[in-house]
PDB file of C-alpha atoms and ligand atoms in Angstrom:
ATOM      1  CA  UNK A 451      19.987   3.355  -1.129  1.00 82.00           C
ATOM      2  CA  UNK A 452      21.217  -0.692   0.976  1.00 93.00           C
ATOM      3  CA  UNK A 453      19.088  -2.169   3.255  1.00 98.00           C
ATOM      4  CA  UNK A 454      21.989  -4.058   6.193  1.00 98.00           C
ATOM      5  CA  UNK A 455      21.924  -7.624   6.635  1.00 97.00           C
ATOM      6  CA  UNK A 456      20.142  -7.039  10.146  1.00 98.00           C
ATOM      7  CA  UNK A 457      17.092  -4.955   9.214  1.00 98.00           C
ATOM      8  CA  UNK A 458      16.707  -7.511   6.424  1.00 98.00           C
ATOM      9  CA  UNK A 459      16.418  -9.839   9.170  1.00 98.00           C
ATOM     10  CA  UNK A 460      13.806  -7.621  10.384  1.00 98.00           C
ATOM     11  CA  UNK A 461      11.891  -7.111   8.072  1.00 98.00           C
ATOM     12  CA  UNK A 462      11.608 -11.167   7.796  1.00 98.00           C
ATOM     13  CA  UNK A 463      10.948 -11.627  11.014  1.00 98.00           C
ATOM     14  CA  UNK A 464       8.364  -8.899  11.400  1.00 98.00           C
ATOM     15  CA  UNK A 465       6.802  -8.086   8.001  1.00 98.00           C
ATOM     16  CA  UNK A 466       8.168  -4.487   8.138  1.00 98.00           C
ATOM     17  CA  UNK A 467      10.190  -1.838   8.240  1.00 98.00           C
ATOM     18  CA  UNK A 468      10.702   1.496   9.451  1.00 98.00           C
ATOM     19  CA  UNK A 469      13.433   3.570   7.710  1.00 98.00           C
ATOM     20  CA  UNK A 470      12.188   7.540   9.665  1.00 98.00           C
ATOM     21  CA  UNK A 471      13.519  10.789   7.095  1.00 98.00           C
ATOM     22  CA  UNK A 472      13.764   9.252   3.416  1.00 98.00           C
ATOM     23  CA  UNK A 473      12.230  11.767   1.964  1.00 98.00           C
ATOM     24  CA  UNK A 474      12.931  15.266   2.464  1.00 98.00           C
ATOM     25  CA  UNK A 475      10.880  18.775   3.700  1.00 98.00           C
ATOM     26  CA  UNK A 476      11.389  19.975   0.536  1.00 98.00           C
ATOM     27  CA  UNK A 477      10.501  16.208  -1.409  1.00 98.00           C
ATOM     28  CA  UNK A 478       7.410  15.582   0.893  1.00 98.00           C
ATOM     29  CA  UNK A 479       6.052  19.655  -0.130  1.00 98.00           C
ATOM     30  CA  UNK A 480       5.664  18.775  -3.540  1.00 98.00           C
ATOM     31  CA  UNK A 481       4.281  15.585  -2.673  1.00 98.00           C
ATOM     32  CA  UNK A 482       1.456  17.026  -1.343  1.00 98.00           C
ATOM     33  CA  UNK A 483       1.300  19.583  -3.818  1.00 98.00           C
ATOM     34  CA  UNK A 484       1.113  17.585  -6.844  1.00 98.00           C
ATOM     35  CA  UNK A 485      -2.004  15.020  -4.456  1.00 98.00           C
ATOM     36  CA  UNK A 486      -3.555  18.569  -4.174  1.00 98.00           C
ATOM     37  CA  UNK A 487      -3.312  19.668  -7.648  1.00 98.00           C
ATOM     38  CA  UNK A 488      -4.897  15.612  -8.459  1.00 98.00           C
ATOM     39  CA  UNK A 489      -7.682  15.801  -5.758  1.00 98.00           C
ATOM     40  CA  UNK A 490      -8.996  18.782  -7.529  1.00 98.00           C
ATOM     41  CA  UNK A 491      -9.123  16.759 -10.862  1.00 96.00           C
ATOM     42  CA  UNK A 492     -12.436  14.619 -10.687  1.00 95.00           C
ATOM     43  CA  UNK A 493     -10.765  11.440 -12.392  1.00 97.00           C
ATOM     44  CA  UNK A 494     -12.348   7.271 -12.030  1.00 96.00           C
ATOM     45  CA  UNK A 495      -9.434   6.156 -10.073  1.00 97.00           C
ATOM     46  CA  UNK A 496     -10.721   8.094  -7.109  1.00 97.00           C
ATOM     47  CA  UNK A 497     -12.753   6.876  -4.301  1.00 97.00           C
ATOM     48  CA  UNK A 498     -14.927   8.292  -1.717  1.00 97.00           C
ATOM     49  CA  UNK A 499     -15.610   8.072   1.894  1.00 97.00           C
ATOM     50  CA  UNK A 500     -19.469   6.771   2.194  1.00 95.00           C
ATOM     51  CA  UNK A 501     -20.512  10.678   1.900  1.00 96.00           C
ATOM     52  CA  UNK A 502     -19.633  10.534  -1.251  1.00 95.00           C
ATOM     53  CA  UNK A 503     -17.857  13.612  -1.182  1.00 96.00           C
ATOM     54  CA  UNK A 504     -14.642  13.295   0.930  1.00 97.00           C
ATOM     55  CA  UNK A 505     -11.782  11.599  -1.176  1.00 98.00           C
ATOM     56  CA  UNK A 506     -10.528   8.378   0.692  1.00 98.00           C
ATOM     57  CA  UNK A 507      -8.166   7.499  -2.108  1.00 98.00           C
ATOM     58  CA  UNK A 508      -6.798   7.799  -5.138  1.00 98.00           C
ATOM     59  CA  UNK A 509      -5.193   5.405  -7.814  1.00 98.00           C
ATOM     60  CA  UNK A 510      -2.916   4.821 -10.490  1.00 98.00           C
ATOM     61  CA  UNK A 511      -1.002   8.364  -9.887  1.00 98.00           C
ATOM     62  CA  UNK A 512       2.089   7.238 -11.404  1.00 98.00           C
ATOM     63  CA  UNK A 513       0.064   6.502 -15.454  1.00 98.00           C
ATOM     64  CA  UNK A 514      -1.354  10.544 -15.675  1.00 96.00           C
ATOM     65  CA  UNK A 515       1.829  12.601 -13.066  1.00 97.00           C
ATOM     66  CA  UNK A 516       4.900  12.557 -14.162  1.00 97.00           C
ATOM     67  CA  UNK A 517       6.600  13.800 -10.514  1.00 98.00           C
ATOM     68  CA  UNK A 518       4.361  10.486  -9.242  1.00 98.00           C
ATOM     69  CA  UNK A 519       5.893   8.095 -11.369  1.00 98.00           C
ATOM     70  CA  UNK A 520       9.224   9.425 -10.629  1.00 98.00           C
ATOM     71  CA  UNK A 521       8.162   8.960  -6.933  1.00 98.00           C
ATOM     72  CA  UNK A 522       7.593   5.431  -8.118  1.00 98.00           C
ATOM     73  CA  UNK A 523      11.023   4.249  -9.674  1.00 98.00           C
ATOM     74  CA  UNK A 524      13.392   6.568  -6.759  1.00 98.00           C
ATOM     75  CA  UNK A 525      16.384   3.636  -5.632  1.00 97.00           C
ATOM     76  CA  UNK A 526      15.316   5.297  -2.049  1.00 98.00           C
ATOM     77  CA  UNK A 527      12.009   2.786  -2.349  1.00 98.00           C
ATOM     78  CA  UNK A 528      12.453   0.627  -5.142  1.00 98.00           C
ATOM     79  CA  UNK A 529      16.854  -0.779  -3.951  1.00 97.00           C
ATOM     80  CA  UNK A 530      15.188  -2.000  -0.710  1.00 98.00           C
ATOM     81  CA  UNK A 531      12.857  -3.372  -1.838  1.00 98.00           C
ATOM     82  CA  UNK A 532      14.324  -5.586  -4.892  1.00 97.00           C
ATOM     83  CA  UNK A 533      16.650  -6.938  -1.464  1.00 97.00           C
ATOM     84  CA  UNK A 534      13.589  -7.467   0.367  1.00 98.00           C
ATOM     85  CA  UNK A 535      12.113  -9.399  -3.075  1.00 96.00           C
ATOM     86  CA  UNK A 536      15.911 -11.180  -3.203  1.00 91.00           C
ATOM     87  CA  UNK A 537      17.354  -9.748  -5.302  1.00 81.00           C
ATOM     88  CA  UNK A 538      14.201  -9.420  -7.816  1.00 84.00           C
ATOM     89  CA  UNK A 539      13.315  -7.374 -10.099  1.00 96.00           C
ATOM     90  CA  UNK A 540      10.067  -5.427  -9.991  1.00 98.00           C
ATOM     91  CA  UNK A 541       7.716  -4.244 -11.328  1.00 98.00           C
ATOM     92  CA  UNK A 542       4.882  -1.568 -10.347  1.00 98.00           C
ATOM     93  CA  UNK A 543       1.797  -3.707  -8.996  1.00 98.00           C
ATOM     94  CA  UNK A 544      -0.566  -1.715  -7.642  1.00 98.00           C
ATOM     95  CA  UNK A 545      -0.028   2.659  -6.675  1.00 98.00           C
ATOM     96  CA  UNK A 546      -2.987   4.680  -3.871  1.00 98.00           C
ATOM     97  CA  UNK A 547      -2.726   7.612  -2.135  1.00 98.00           C
ATOM     98  CA  UNK A 548      -5.188   7.018   1.207  1.00 98.00           C
ATOM     99  CA  UNK A 549      -5.442  10.361   2.236  1.00 98.00           C
ATOM    100  CA  UNK A 550      -7.807   9.836   5.877  1.00 98.00           C
ATOM    101  CA  UNK A 551      -8.957  13.266   5.868  1.00 98.00           C
ATOM    102  CA  UNK A 552      -9.611  15.049   9.752  1.00 98.00           C
ATOM    103  CA  UNK A 553     -12.625  14.453  11.394  1.00 98.00           C
ATOM    104  CA  UNK A 554     -13.672  12.172   8.303  1.00 95.00           C
ATOM    105  CA  UNK A 555     -12.045   9.804   6.959  1.00 98.00           C
ATOM    106  CA  UNK A 556     -12.696   6.197   8.026  1.00 98.00           C
ATOM    107  CA  UNK A 557     -11.467   3.352   9.088  1.00 98.00           C
ATOM    108  CA  UNK A 558      -9.586   0.290   6.459  1.00 98.00           C
ATOM    109  CA  UNK A 559     -10.355  -3.226   8.393  1.00 98.00           C
ATOM    110  CA  UNK A 560      -8.577  -5.770   9.418  1.00 98.00           C
ATOM    111  CA  UNK A 561      -7.105  -7.607   5.746  1.00 98.00           C
ATOM    112  CA  UNK A 562      -3.420  -8.428   4.270  1.00 98.00           C
ATOM    113  CA  UNK A 563      -2.815  -7.437   0.868  1.00 98.00           C
ATOM    114  CA  UNK A 564      -2.176 -10.263  -0.957  1.00 98.00           C
ATOM    115  CA  UNK A 565      -5.385 -11.971  -1.560  1.00 96.00           C
ATOM    116  CA  UNK A 566      -6.991  -8.399  -3.027  1.00 95.00           C
ATOM    117  CA  UNK A 567      -3.859  -9.449  -5.923  1.00 96.00           C
ATOM    118  CA  UNK A 568      -4.621 -12.618  -6.417  1.00 95.00           C
ATOM    119  CA  UNK A 569      -8.291 -12.812  -6.489  1.00 93.00           C
ATOM    120  CA  UNK A 570      -8.730  -9.301  -8.582  1.00 92.00           C
ATOM    121  CA  UNK A 571      -5.516  -9.727 -10.828  1.00 94.00           C
ATOM    122  CA  UNK A 572      -4.404 -13.119 -11.106  1.00 94.00           C
ATOM    123  CA  UNK A 573      -0.872 -12.309  -9.263  1.00 95.00           C
ATOM    124  CA  UNK A 574       0.535 -16.283  -8.377  1.00 95.00           C
ATOM    125  CA  UNK A 575       2.693 -15.817  -5.338  1.00 97.00           C
ATOM    126  CA  UNK A 576       2.833 -13.271  -2.342  1.00 98.00           C
ATOM    127  CA  UNK A 577       6.453 -12.216  -3.571  1.00 97.00           C
ATOM    128  CA  UNK A 578       5.427  -8.855  -3.440  1.00 98.00           C
ATOM    129  CA  UNK A 579       5.569  -6.247  -0.812  1.00 98.00           C
ATOM    130  CA  UNK A 580       4.624  -1.999   0.111  1.00 99.00           C
ATOM    131  CA  UNK A 581       6.245   0.810   0.287  1.00 99.00           C
ATOM    132  CA  UNK A 582       4.240   3.227   2.008  1.00 99.00           C
ATOM    133  CA  UNK A 583       5.906   7.365   2.251  1.00 98.00           C
ATOM    134  CA  UNK A 584       4.371   9.442   4.980  1.00 99.00           C
ATOM    135  CA  UNK A 585       3.090  12.751   3.628  1.00 98.00           C
ATOM    136  CA  UNK A 586       2.049  13.506   7.154  1.00 98.00           C
ATOM    137  CA  UNK A 587       3.320  13.509  10.158  1.00 98.00           C
ATOM    138  CA  UNK A 588       2.199  10.166  11.622  1.00 98.00           C
ATOM    139  CA  UNK A 589       1.326  10.787  15.176  1.00 98.00           C
ATOM    140  CA  UNK A 590      -0.992   8.519  17.533  1.00 98.00           C
ATOM    141  CA  UNK A 591      -3.328  10.874  16.982  1.00 98.00           C
ATOM    142  CA  UNK A 592      -4.447  10.751  13.282  1.00 98.00           C
ATOM    143  CA  UNK A 593      -5.011   7.047  12.685  1.00 98.00           C
ATOM    144  CA  UNK A 594      -1.765   5.127  12.265  1.00 98.00           C
ATOM    145  CA  UNK A 595      -1.274   2.095  10.424  1.00 98.00           C
ATOM    146  CA  UNK A 596      -1.612  -1.095  13.228  1.00 98.00           C
ATOM    147  CA  UNK A 597       0.773  -3.790  11.652  1.00 99.00           C
ATOM    148  CA  UNK A 598       0.749  -7.498  13.555  1.00 99.00           C
ATOM    149  CA  UNK A 599       4.035  -8.016  13.440  1.00 98.00           C
ATOM    150  CA  UNK A 600       5.679 -11.716  12.158  1.00 98.00           C
ATOM    151  CA  UNK A 601       1.523 -12.542  10.926  1.00 98.00           C
ATOM    152  CA  UNK A 602       2.659 -12.776   7.244  1.00 98.00           C
ATOM    153  CA  UNK A 603       4.177 -16.335   8.621  1.00 98.00           C
ATOM    154  CA  UNK A 604       0.817 -17.394   8.911  1.00 98.00           C
ATOM    155  CA  UNK A 605       0.545 -17.085   4.811  1.00 98.00           C
ATOM    156  CA  UNK A 606      -2.365 -16.126   3.526  1.00 97.00           C
ATOM    157  CA  UNK A 607      -5.591 -16.716   5.556  1.00 98.00           C
ATOM    158  CA  UNK A 608      -9.375 -16.057   3.231  1.00 96.00           C
ATOM    159  CA  UNK A 609      -9.376 -18.866   0.966  1.00 89.00           C
ATOM    160  CA  UNK A 610      -8.119 -18.030  -2.279  1.00 89.00           C
ATOM    161  CA  UNK A 611     -10.865 -19.874  -3.868  1.00 83.00           C
ATOM    162  CA  UNK A 612      -9.566 -20.708  -7.686  1.00 80.00           C
ATOM    163  CA  UNK A 613     -12.847 -20.358  -9.290  1.00 80.00           C
ATOM    164  CA  UNK A 614     -13.329 -16.917  -8.299  1.00 76.00           C
ATOM    165  CA  UNK A 615      -9.884 -16.107  -9.783  1.00 77.00           C
ATOM    166  CA  UNK A 616      -9.554 -12.445 -10.928  1.00 67.00           C
ATOM    167  CA  UNK A 617     -13.424 -11.787 -11.126  1.00 67.00           C
ATOM    168  CA  UNK A 618     -13.196  -8.494  -9.013  1.00 64.00           C
ATOM    169  CA  UNK A 619     -12.862  -6.117 -12.155  1.00 64.00           C
ATOM    170  CA  UNK A 620     -16.748  -4.989 -12.213  1.00 68.00           C
ATOM    171  CA  UNK A 621     -16.582  -3.311  -8.401  1.00 81.00           C
ATOM    172  CA  UNK A 622     -13.434  -2.491  -8.042  1.00 89.00           C
ATOM    173  CA  UNK A 623     -14.948   0.097  -5.466  1.00 90.00           C
ATOM    174  CA  UNK A 624     -16.023  -2.693  -2.873  1.00 91.00           C
ATOM    175  CA  UNK A 625     -12.769  -3.238  -1.810  1.00 91.00           C
ATOM    176  CA  UNK A 626     -11.370   0.178  -1.670  1.00 93.00           C
ATOM    177  CA  UNK A 627     -14.545   0.690   0.803  1.00 94.00           C
ATOM    178  CA  UNK A 628     -14.818  -0.302   4.234  1.00 95.00           C
ATOM    179  CA  UNK A 629     -16.276  -3.575   3.796  1.00 94.00           C
ATOM    180  CA  UNK A 630     -13.428  -4.790   1.201  1.00 94.00           C
ATOM    181  CA  UNK A 631     -14.276  -8.749   0.315  1.00 92.00           C
ATOM    182  CA  UNK A 632     -11.496 -10.316   2.046  1.00 95.00           C
ATOM    183  CA  UNK A 633     -11.259  -9.222   5.777  1.00 98.00           C
ATOM    184  CA  UNK A 634      -9.903 -11.430   9.046  1.00 98.00           C
ATOM    185  CA  UNK A 635     -12.224 -11.893  12.085  1.00 97.00           C
ATOM    186  CA  UNK A 636     -11.786 -11.067  15.137  1.00 98.00           C
ATOM    187  CA  UNK A 637     -10.748 -13.858  16.993  1.00 98.00           C
ATOM    188  CA  UNK A 638      -7.993 -14.579  14.567  1.00 98.00           C
ATOM    189  CA  UNK A 639      -6.940 -10.850  14.707  1.00 98.00           C
ATOM    190  CA  UNK A 640      -7.021 -11.445  19.094  1.00 98.00           C
ATOM    191  CA  UNK A 641      -5.054 -14.334  18.623  1.00 98.00           C
ATOM    192  CA  UNK A 642      -2.711 -13.193  16.856  1.00 98.00           C
ATOM    193  CA  UNK A 643      -2.370 -10.286  18.942  1.00 98.00           C
ATOM    194  CA  UNK A 644      -1.652 -12.175  21.871  1.00 98.00           C
ATOM    195  CA  UNK A 645       1.323 -14.183  19.650  1.00 98.00           C
ATOM    196  CA  UNK A 646       2.799 -11.689  17.918  1.00 98.00           C
ATOM    197  CA  UNK A 647       1.649  -8.435  19.846  1.00 98.00           C
ATOM    198  CA  UNK A 648       0.422  -5.149  17.931  1.00 98.00           C
ATOM    199  CA  UNK A 649       2.656  -1.757  16.785  1.00 98.00           C
ATOM    200  CA  UNK A 650       1.460   1.412  15.315  1.00 98.00           C
ATOM    201  CA  UNK A 651       4.176   2.549  13.284  1.00 98.00           C
ATOM    202  CA  UNK A 652       4.621   6.718  14.171  1.00 98.00           C
ATOM    203  CA  UNK A 653       7.346   9.129  13.003  1.00 98.00           C
ATOM    204  CA  UNK A 654       7.869  12.396  10.542  1.00 98.00           C
ATOM    205  CA  UNK A 655       6.739  13.027   7.530  1.00 98.00           C
ATOM    206  CA  UNK A 656       8.869  11.903   4.642  1.00 98.00           C
ATOM    207  CA  UNK A 657       9.596   8.498   6.778  1.00 98.00           C
ATOM    208  CA  UNK A 658       9.161   4.915   4.772  1.00 98.00           C
ATOM    209  CA  UNK A 659       7.549   1.641   5.663  1.00 98.00           C
ATOM    210  CA  UNK A 660       7.753  -1.073   3.503  1.00 98.00           C
ATOM    211  CA  UNK A 661       5.926  -3.835   4.365  1.00 99.00           C
ATOM    212  CA  UNK A 662       4.960  -7.738   3.509  1.00 98.00           C
ATOM    213  CA  UNK A 663       1.537  -8.490   1.651  1.00 98.00           C
ATOM    214  CA  UNK A 664       0.620 -10.821   3.900  1.00 98.00           C
ATOM    215  CA  UNK A 665       1.544  -9.287   7.203  1.00 98.00           C
ATOM    216  CA  UNK A 666      -2.225  -8.143   8.826  1.00 98.00           C
ATOM    217  CA  UNK A 667      -2.300  -4.327   8.872  1.00 98.00           C
ATOM    218  CA  UNK A 668      -5.669  -2.017   9.641  1.00 98.00           C
ATOM    219  CA  UNK A 669      -6.264   2.064  10.417  1.00 98.00           C
ATOM    220  CA  UNK A 670      -8.561   3.663  12.694  1.00 98.00           C
ATOM    221  CA  UNK A 671     -11.218   6.750  11.506  1.00 98.00           C
ATOM    222  CA  UNK A 672      -9.263   9.616  11.875  1.00 98.00           C
ATOM    223  CA  UNK A 673     -10.701  11.856  13.931  1.00 98.00           C
ATOM    224  CA  UNK A 674      -7.957  14.255  14.498  1.00 98.00           C
ATOM    225  CA  UNK A 675      -7.848  17.818  13.039  1.00 98.00           C
ATOM    226  CA  UNK A 676      -4.603  16.942  11.179  1.00 98.00           C
ATOM    227  CA  UNK A 677      -4.792  14.841   7.511  1.00 98.00           C
ATOM    228  CA  UNK A 678      -3.229  10.722   7.567  1.00 98.00           C
ATOM    229  CA  UNK A 679      -1.803  11.307   4.361  1.00 98.00           C
ATOM    230  CA  UNK A 680       0.042   7.909   2.975  1.00 98.00           C
ATOM    231  CA  UNK A 681       1.261   6.581  -0.526  1.00 99.00           C
ATOM    232  CA  UNK A 682       1.452   3.188  -0.506  1.00 98.00           C
ATOM    233  CA  UNK A 683       3.616   1.816  -4.016  1.00 98.00           C
ATOM    234  CA  UNK A 684       3.193  -2.443  -4.270  1.00 98.00           C
ATOM    235  CA  UNK A 685       6.055  -2.963  -5.866  1.00 98.00           C
ATOM    236  CA  UNK A 686       5.931  -7.721  -7.576  1.00 98.00           C
ATOM    237  CA  UNK A 687       8.281  -9.311  -8.617  1.00 98.00           C
ATOM    238  CA  UNK A 688       9.116  -9.228 -12.657  1.00 97.00           C
ATOM    239  CA  UNK A 689       9.121 -13.752 -12.559  1.00 96.00           C
ATOM    240  CA  UNK A 690       5.250 -13.304 -10.309  1.00 97.00           C
ATOM    241  CA  UNK A 691       3.539 -11.761 -13.026  1.00 96.00           C
ATOM    242  CA  UNK A 692      -0.094 -12.602 -13.969  1.00 95.00           C
ATOM    243  CA  UNK A 693      -0.846 -14.931 -16.577  1.00 91.00           C
ATOM    244  CA  UNK A 694      -1.957 -12.668 -19.740  1.00 83.00           C
ATOM    245  CA  UNK A 695      -5.461 -13.392 -20.139  1.00 81.00           C
ATOM    246  CA  UNK A 696      -5.897 -12.565 -16.158  1.00 85.00           C
ATOM    247  CA  UNK A 697      -3.937  -9.634 -15.085  1.00 81.00           C
ATOM    248  CA  UNK A 698      -6.380  -7.450 -16.562  1.00 87.00           C
ATOM    249  CA  UNK A 699      -9.509  -7.699 -15.541  1.00 88.00           C
ATOM    250  CA  UNK A 700      -9.268  -5.023 -12.950  1.00 92.00           C
ATOM    251  CA  UNK A 701      -8.189  -0.762 -14.202  1.00 94.00           C
ATOM    252  CA  UNK A 702      -4.753  -0.562 -15.058  1.00 96.00           C
ATOM    253  CA  UNK A 703      -5.285   1.803 -12.497  1.00 97.00           C
ATOM    254  CA  UNK A 704      -5.953  -0.226  -9.974  1.00 96.00           C
ATOM    255  CA  UNK A 705      -3.041  -3.110 -11.638  1.00 95.00           C
ATOM    256  CA  UNK A 706       0.048  -2.827 -13.650  1.00 96.00           C
ATOM    257  CA  UNK A 707      -0.394  -3.378 -17.464  1.00 93.00           C
ATOM    258  CA  UNK A 708       3.360  -3.086 -17.587  1.00 94.00           C
ATOM    259  CA  UNK A 709       5.308  -5.612 -15.970  1.00 96.00           C
ATOM    260  CA  UNK A 710       8.198  -4.694 -17.066  1.00 96.00           C
ATOM    261  CA  UNK A 711      11.193  -3.898 -14.186  1.00 97.00           C
ATOM    262  CA  UNK A 712      12.349  -0.796 -12.532  1.00 97.00           C
ATOM    263  CA  UNK A 713      15.472   1.166 -12.968  1.00 96.00           C
ATOM    264  CA  UNK A 714      15.937   3.423 -10.435  1.00 95.00           C
ATOM    265  CA  UNK A 715      16.177   6.596 -10.836  1.00 94.00           C
ATOM    266  CA  UNK A 716      17.566   9.406  -7.651  1.00 90.00           C
ATOM    267  CA  UNK A 717      16.530  12.539  -8.717  1.00 86.00           C
ATOM    268  CA  UNK A 718      13.216  13.144  -7.382  1.00 90.00           C
ATOM    269  CA  UNK A 719      13.830  16.850  -7.799  1.00 88.00           C
ATOM    270  CA  UNK A 720      15.154  18.370 -11.027  1.00 77.00           C
TER     271      UNK A 720
HETATM  272  O1  6CS B1999      -8.924  -4.427  -3.443  1.00 92.39           O
HETATM  273  C1  6CS B1999      -6.733  -4.023  -3.652  1.00 92.39           C
HETATM  274  O2  6CS B1999      -5.735  -3.954  -4.583  1.00 92.39           O
HETATM  275  C2  6CS B1999      -6.344  -2.910  -2.407  1.00 92.39           C
HETATM  276  N1  6CS B1999      -7.185  -3.426  -1.616  1.00 92.39           N
HETATM  277  C3  6CS B1999      -6.662  -3.677   0.235  1.00 92.39           C
HETATM  278  C4  6CS B1999      -8.335  -3.538   1.395  1.00 92.39           C
HETATM  279  N2  6CS B1999      -5.832  -3.483   0.411  1.00 92.39           N
HETATM  280  C5  6CS B1999      -4.448  -3.736  -0.823  1.00 92.39           C
HETATM  281  C6  6CS B1999      -4.850  -3.084  -1.920  1.00 92.39           C
HETATM  282  O3  6CS B1999      -4.524  -1.550  -1.844  1.00 92.39           O
HETATM  283 FE1   FE B2000      -3.390  -3.115   2.889  1.00 92.39          FE
END
């Protein structure tokens, strides 16, 4: 699937691009089935909400689930990402599912993603982006993701303290909690929203949002009776891989240890 020049220009300006209905109802149903199976299977890659039993996120599902491995290689996702990374070969850096359970799915504070992949995994530059796949309809009720359009132009706002590079491996769960290590303070968020505005991306299940690793985003607590399941596929350019000795501090289910470029594939459901 090729993006138009207008779509690429919009992404360059806003730091994000929304495409409705990329996956069919049948494909989304299959994603939810596969996710249900993984949620029922204890695994070290699962992060819980503060109650210690509600699943907050699952990670690295492509490593042990063939269906999600195929999803991570879908041309409908990978080809637009290659275009948005200026036609770079790319690999999947991180696969995560944020579940945001009804009534209980906690918030994600204002942050940028690149700082986590730089400080946690020594990814050198922000030549990376994420594709979100909606598994549920996203409305104003079930905690949509908020984006500050154009905020990627600020670069990394947090201090990239090179003396602490790739030292996050020990306690990885903190960066998947409501209090991750690198957040953007309220004054900065207010200033940037004054300048750029604020959007929340809503749309039917099966839709996709591509967003730059430095665009500021957040999401509120889900107090609705509706799930807000989203799959986050983070891709990195193959010419932007971590130094070999630093890139493997965090578990492979958080940061890929395989940097081989993806050959886009088509069929998700045989
Ligand atoms: O640590 C990480 O890799 C993840 N943490 C956050 C808060 N966003 C980026 C990434 O998904
Ligand atoms: Fe994020």
